[in-house]
Amino acid sequence: MSAINVFQQNPGAEAKAQSPLHHADLASLVGKGRKNAGVTLREKKFLGHLTLRGDGHNPEFAAGVHKALGLELPVALTVVANADSSLQWVGPDEWLLIVPGGQELAVEQKLREALEGQHIQVVNVSGGQSLLELRGPNVRDVLMKSTSYDVHPNNFPVGKAVGTVFAKSQLVIRRTAEDTWELVIRRSFADYWWLWLQDASAEYGLSIEA
């Protein structure tokens, strides 16, 4: 077995981080939307994103993940979460783990320790993607404009997560509560989706939350 070196990938305090939507200055838009807006958008920036790969059919793998994260290994098309972290099924042998920013290294080390001896992969992909939260009574209406995937509650209950076509690109849609959805987006497409969501939400009113 080859040795694995795990490095701290976060920049030092002298480096100023910018979110994918830094240029949109969302903070300046807080409180300026329509009252009782049907859609509220929040950029959940600077979170840690890790991809985890392993044998989901191996009880030892599932036990190691639970030991390291306190989360059960989610089954197909689902996401599980605790107070500050979430674990989403991406494929038969792949999961997306999102943790508070700055905890990526510690979490990766815990996973490697708990899964020592198993054939696994843990990759920090924080710099390549981000998370948008959409909340409100008209979010599903916006999603129906944006994707061909059936987002009716009978087909898309709370706890489901899918990768699908959205507008003219692709992202991951996750339903985390009755009127709350998350979009896992690629950094390079953040501006496109921001412009799209403004247009698609216009008739219901869009408010920004810090």
mmCIF file of C-alpha atoms in Angstrom:
data_model
loop_
_atom_site.group_PDB
_atom_site.id
_atom_site.type_symbol
_atom_site.label_atom_id
_atom_site.label_comp_id
_atom_site.label_asym_id
_atom_site.label_seq_id
_atom_site.Cartn_x
_atom_site.Cartn_y
_atom_site.Cartn_z
ATOM 1 C CA MET A 1 0.000 0.000 0.000
ATOM 2 C CA SER A 2 1.357 3.416 -0.934
ATOM 3 C CA ALA A 3 1.648 6.169 1.642
ATOM 4 C CA ILE A 4 -0.779 9.067 1.352
ATOM 5 C CA ASN A 5 0.305 12.597 2.186
ATOM 6 C CA VAL A 6 -2.544 14.907 3.168
ATOM 7 C CA PHE A 7 -1.769 18.600 2.877
ATOM 8 C CA GLN A 8 -3.427 21.735 4.225
ATOM 9 C CA GLN A 9 -4.866 23.298 1.071
ATOM 10 C CA ASN A 10 -6.467 26.387 2.584
ATOM 11 C CA PRO A 11 -4.554 29.625 1.985
ATOM 12 C CA GLY A 12 -3.114 31.575 4.887
ATOM 13 C CA ALA A 13 -4.780 34.581 6.447
ATOM 14 C CA GLU A 14 -2.952 36.914 4.073
ATOM 15 C CA ALA A 15 -4.926 35.539 1.094
ATOM 16 C CA LYS A 16 -8.358 37.116 0.673
ATOM 17 C CA ALA A 17 -10.916 34.562 -0.469
ATOM 18 C CA GLN A 18 -13.697 35.531 -2.866
ATOM 19 C CA SER A 19 -16.863 33.574 -3.458
ATOM 20 C CA PRO A 20 -18.027 32.688 -6.994
ATOM 21 C CA LEU A 21 -20.609 35.500 -6.774
ATOM 22 C CA HIS A 22 -18.307 38.081 -5.211
ATOM 23 C CA HIS A 23 -18.750 40.346 -8.236
ATOM 24 C CA ALA A 24 -22.549 40.376 -7.770
ATOM 25 C CA ASP A 25 -22.165 42.002 -4.322
ATOM 26 C CA LEU A 26 -25.152 40.114 -2.909
ATOM 27 C CA ALA A 27 -24.654 41.757 0.488
ATOM 28 C CA SER A 28 -25.674 45.092 -1.023
ATOM 29 C CA LEU A 29 -28.971 43.543 -2.187
ATOM 30 C CA VAL A 30 -30.080 42.302 1.220
ATOM 31 C CA GLY A 31 -33.349 43.968 2.205
ATOM 32 C CA LYS A 32 -33.943 45.482 -1.231
ATOM 33 C CA GLY A 33 -36.178 42.782 -2.698
ATOM 34 C CA ARG A 34 -39.944 42.691 -2.783
ATOM 35 C CA LYS A 35 -41.630 42.271 0.600
ATOM 36 C CA ASN A 36 -43.014 38.764 1.086
ATOM 37 C CA ALA A 37 -40.941 37.583 -1.877
ATOM 38 C CA GLY A 38 -41.755 34.127 -3.163
ATOM 39 C CA VAL A 39 -38.075 33.170 -3.425
ATOM 40 C CA THR A 40 -35.216 33.929 -1.060
ATOM 41 C CA LEU A 41 -31.679 33.221 -2.232
ATOM 42 C CA ARG A 42 -28.640 32.734 -0.023
ATOM 43 C CA GLU A 43 -25.126 32.005 -1.186
ATOM 44 C CA LYS A 44 -23.654 29.450 1.223
ATOM 45 C CA LYS A 45 -20.080 30.352 0.452
ATOM 46 C CA PHE A 46 -16.681 29.131 1.601
ATOM 47 C CA LEU A 47 -17.865 25.664 2.589
ATOM 48 C CA GLY A 48 -15.615 22.645 2.287
ATOM 49 C CA HIS A 49 -16.526 20.247 -0.540
ATOM 50 C CA LEU A 50 -14.964 16.774 -0.600
ATOM 51 C CA THR A 51 -15.633 13.840 -2.895
ATOM 52 C CA LEU A 52 -15.422 10.418 -1.285
ATOM 53 C CA ARG A 53 -15.165 7.171 -3.213
ATOM 54 C CA GLY A 54 -15.305 3.645 -1.894
ATOM 55 C CA ASP A 55 -17.250 0.383 -1.885
ATOM 56 C CA GLY A 56 -20.751 1.250 -0.738
ATOM 57 C CA HIS A 57 -21.631 -2.448 -0.472
ATOM 58 C CA ASN A 58 -18.875 -3.040 2.081
ATOM 59 C CA PRO A 59 -20.236 -2.814 5.652
ATOM 60 C CA GLU A 60 -16.770 -1.813 6.869
ATOM 61 C CA PHE A 61 -16.772 1.186 4.534
ATOM 62 C CA ALA A 62 -20.191 2.327 5.761
ATOM 63 C CA ALA A 63 -19.119 1.806 9.375
ATOM 64 C CA GLY A 64 -15.919 3.799 8.843
ATOM 65 C CA VAL A 65 -17.808 6.690 7.268
ATOM 66 C CA HIS A 66 -20.230 6.742 10.184
ATOM 67 C CA LYS A 67 -17.362 6.638 12.665
ATOM 68 C CA ALA A 68 -15.613 9.582 11.009
ATOM 69 C CA LEU A 69 -18.640 11.741 10.227
ATOM 70 C CA GLY A 70 -21.492 10.602 12.433
ATOM 71 C CA LEU A 71 -23.563 10.210 9.256
ATOM 72 C CA GLU A 72 -25.102 7.100 7.740
ATOM 73 C CA LEU A 73 -23.995 6.375 4.187
ATOM 74 C CA PRO A 74 -26.866 7.660 2.004
ATOM 75 C CA VAL A 75 -28.512 5.423 -0.570
ATOM 76 C CA ALA A 76 -29.122 6.339 -4.219
ATOM 77 C CA LEU A 77 -30.471 9.855 -4.927
ATOM 78 C CA THR A 78 -30.500 10.936 -1.296
ATOM 79 C CA VAL A 79 -28.644 13.319 0.995
ATOM 80 C CA VAL A 80 -28.243 13.027 4.769
ATOM 81 C CA ALA A 81 -27.183 15.822 7.096
ATOM 82 C CA ASN A 82 -26.513 16.808 10.675
ATOM 83 C CA ALA A 83 -26.169 20.271 12.177
ATOM 84 C CA ASP A 84 -23.309 21.462 9.976
ATOM 85 C CA SER A 85 -22.391 18.781 7.424
ATOM 86 C CA SER A 86 -24.082 16.830 4.651
ATOM 87 C CA LEU A 87 -23.284 13.676 2.696
ATOM 88 C CA GLN A 88 -24.891 13.104 -0.692
ATOM 89 C CA TRP A 89 -24.982 10.040 -2.932
ATOM 90 C CA VAL A 90 -23.499 10.917 -6.336
ATOM 91 C CA GLY A 91 -22.993 7.468 -7.856
ATOM 92 C CA PRO A 92 -22.681 3.786 -6.880
ATOM 93 C CA ASP A 93 -19.239 4.376 -5.400
ATOM 94 C CA GLU A 94 -19.112 8.165 -4.942
ATOM 95 C CA TRP A 95 -20.454 10.683 -2.411
ATOM 96 C CA LEU A 96 -20.215 14.439 -1.958
ATOM 97 C CA LEU A 97 -19.384 15.633 1.539
ATOM 98 C CA ILE A 98 -19.943 19.290 2.452
ATOM 99 C CA VAL A 99 -18.491 20.564 5.727
ATOM 100 C CA PRO A 100 -17.943 23.977 7.347
ATOM 101 C CA GLY A 101 -15.170 25.967 5.715
ATOM 102 C CA GLY A 102 -11.762 25.372 7.244
ATOM 103 C CA GLN A 103 -12.570 21.826 8.384
ATOM 104 C CA GLU A 104 -11.681 20.099 5.122
ATOM 105 C CA LEU A 105 -8.240 18.899 6.189
ATOM 106 C CA ALA A 106 -9.364 17.612 9.590
ATOM 107 C CA VAL A 107 -12.341 15.788 8.083
ATOM 108 C CA GLU A 108 -10.212 14.222 5.354
ATOM 109 C CA GLN A 109 -7.751 12.977 7.960
ATOM 110 C CA LYS A 110 -10.576 11.496 10.070
ATOM 111 C CA LEU A 111 -11.954 9.692 7.039
ATOM 112 C CA ARG A 112 -8.575 8.261 6.093
ATOM 113 C CA GLU A 113 -7.970 7.061 9.649
ATOM 114 C CA ALA A 114 -11.428 5.463 9.937
ATOM 115 C CA LEU A 115 -11.103 3.816 6.498
ATOM 116 C CA GLU A 116 -7.451 2.770 6.779
ATOM 117 C CA GLY A 117 -6.677 -0.330 4.763
ATOM 118 C CA GLN A 118 -9.641 0.107 2.421
ATOM 119 C CA HIS A 119 -9.529 1.124 -1.235
ATOM 120 C CA ILE A 120 -10.844 4.707 -1.071
ATOM 121 C CA GLN A 121 -10.348 8.162 -2.521
ATOM 122 C CA VAL A 122 -10.902 11.541 -0.851
ATOM 123 C CA VAL A 123 -10.470 14.699 -2.936
ATOM 124 C CA ASN A 124 -10.912 18.319 -1.887
ATOM 125 C CA VAL A 125 -12.978 20.033 -4.616
ATOM 126 C CA SER A 126 -13.902 23.139 -2.619
ATOM 127 C CA GLY A 127 -12.392 25.554 -5.123
ATOM 128 C CA GLY A 128 -14.474 24.260 -8.017
ATOM 129 C CA GLN A 129 -18.014 24.473 -6.726
ATOM 130 C CA SER A 130 -20.349 26.285 -4.382
ATOM 131 C CA LEU A 131 -23.848 26.114 -2.916
ATOM 132 C CA LEU A 132 -26.932 28.268 -3.405
ATOM 133 C CA GLU A 133 -29.923 27.932 -1.089
ATOM 134 C CA LEU A 134 -33.399 28.773 -2.399
ATOM 135 C CA ARG A 135 -36.223 29.109 0.105
ATOM 136 C CA GLY A 136 -39.856 30.142 -0.184
ATOM 137 C CA PRO A 137 -43.285 29.157 -1.498
ATOM 138 C CA ASN A 138 -42.417 29.704 -5.155
ATOM 139 C CA VAL A 139 -39.089 27.916 -5.374
ATOM 140 C CA ARG A 140 -40.678 24.875 -7.000
ATOM 141 C CA ASP A 141 -42.220 27.157 -9.640
ATOM 142 C CA VAL A 142 -38.755 28.487 -10.453
ATOM 143 C CA LEU A 143 -37.365 24.967 -10.637
ATOM 144 C CA MET A 144 -40.144 23.899 -13.007
ATOM 145 C CA LYS A 145 -39.067 26.714 -15.345
ATOM 146 C CA SER A 146 -35.447 25.659 -15.132
ATOM 147 C CA THR A 147 -35.286 21.864 -15.321
ATOM 148 C CA SER A 148 -37.117 19.046 -17.057
ATOM 149 C CA TYR A 149 -36.698 16.858 -13.973
ATOM 150 C CA ASP A 150 -39.969 16.263 -12.123
ATOM 151 C CA VAL A 151 -39.802 18.305 -8.906
ATOM 152 C CA HIS A 152 -43.335 17.475 -7.767
ATOM 153 C CA PRO A 153 -43.323 16.477 -4.074
ATOM 154 C CA ASN A 154 -44.477 12.959 -4.982
ATOM 155 C CA ASN A 155 -41.303 12.508 -7.031
ATOM 156 C CA PHE A 156 -38.954 14.821 -5.152
ATOM 157 C CA PRO A 157 -39.456 14.455 -1.395
ATOM 158 C CA VAL A 158 -37.337 16.095 1.274
ATOM 159 C CA GLY A 159 -33.957 14.373 1.404
ATOM 160 C CA LYS A 160 -33.696 13.662 -2.319
ATOM 161 C CA ALA A 161 -30.761 14.902 -4.422
ATOM 162 C CA VAL A 162 -30.201 14.567 -8.155
ATOM 163 C CA GLY A 163 -27.763 15.748 -10.779
ATOM 164 C CA THR A 164 -29.721 17.080 -13.719
ATOM 165 C CA VAL A 165 -29.934 19.591 -16.553
ATOM 166 C CA PHE A 166 -30.724 23.086 -15.273
ATOM 167 C CA ALA A 167 -31.290 25.907 -17.762
ATOM 168 C CA LYS A 168 -28.668 25.073 -20.415
ATOM 169 C CA SER A 169 -26.152 23.489 -18.100
ATOM 170 C CA GLN A 170 -25.974 20.923 -15.306
ATOM 171 C CA LEU A 171 -25.977 21.043 -11.544
ATOM 172 C CA VAL A 172 -27.214 19.161 -8.475
ATOM 173 C CA ILE A 173 -30.613 19.896 -6.920
ATOM 174 C CA ARG A 174 -31.166 18.912 -3.287
ATOM 175 C CA ARG A 175 -34.375 19.289 -1.307
ATOM 176 C CA THR A 176 -33.488 19.875 2.325
ATOM 177 C CA ALA A 177 -36.847 21.007 3.750
ATOM 178 C CA GLU A 178 -40.452 21.519 2.658
ATOM 179 C CA ASP A 179 -39.798 24.899 0.997
ATOM 180 C CA THR A 180 -35.987 24.806 0.925
ATOM 181 C CA TRP A 181 -33.818 23.589 -1.933
ATOM 182 C CA GLU A 182 -30.074 23.709 -2.570
ATOM 183 C CA LEU A 183 -28.211 23.980 -5.854
ATOM 184 C CA VAL A 184 -24.669 22.609 -5.936
ATOM 185 C CA ILE A 185 -23.099 24.659 -8.708
ATOM 186 C CA ARG A 186 -19.824 24.751 -10.583
ATOM 187 C CA ARG A 187 -17.844 27.898 -9.908
ATOM 188 C CA SER A 188 -17.354 28.715 -13.576
ATOM 189 C CA PHE A 189 -21.117 28.783 -14.165
ATOM 190 C CA ALA A 190 -22.059 30.790 -11.032
ATOM 191 C CA ASP A 191 -22.689 34.023 -12.912
ATOM 192 C CA TYR A 192 -24.874 32.282 -15.500
ATOM 193 C CA TRP A 193 -27.055 30.683 -12.841
ATOM 194 C CA TRP A 194 -27.292 33.928 -10.858
ATOM 195 C CA LEU A 195 -28.596 35.758 -13.939
ATOM 196 C CA TRP A 196 -30.959 32.894 -14.738
ATOM 197 C CA LEU A 197 -32.411 32.775 -11.230
ATOM 198 C CA GLN A 198 -33.026 36.524 -11.201
ATOM 199 C CA ASP A 199 -35.042 36.249 -14.406
ATOM 200 C CA ALA A 200 -36.899 33.064 -13.447
ATOM 201 C CA SER A 201 -37.832 34.490 -10.017
ATOM 202 C CA ALA A 202 -38.893 37.950 -11.201
ATOM 203 C CA GLU A 203 -42.648 37.320 -11.245
ATOM 204 C CA TYR A 204 -42.638 35.922 -7.682
ATOM 205 C CA GLY A 205 -40.208 38.400 -6.176
ATOM 206 C CA LEU A 206 -36.624 37.580 -5.253
ATOM 207 C CA SER A 207 -34.994 38.580 -1.992
ATOM 208 C CA ILE A 208 -31.382 38.071 -0.979
ATOM 209 C CA GLU A 209 -30.335 36.810 2.431
ATOM 210 C CA ALA A 210 -26.841 37.216 3.822
#
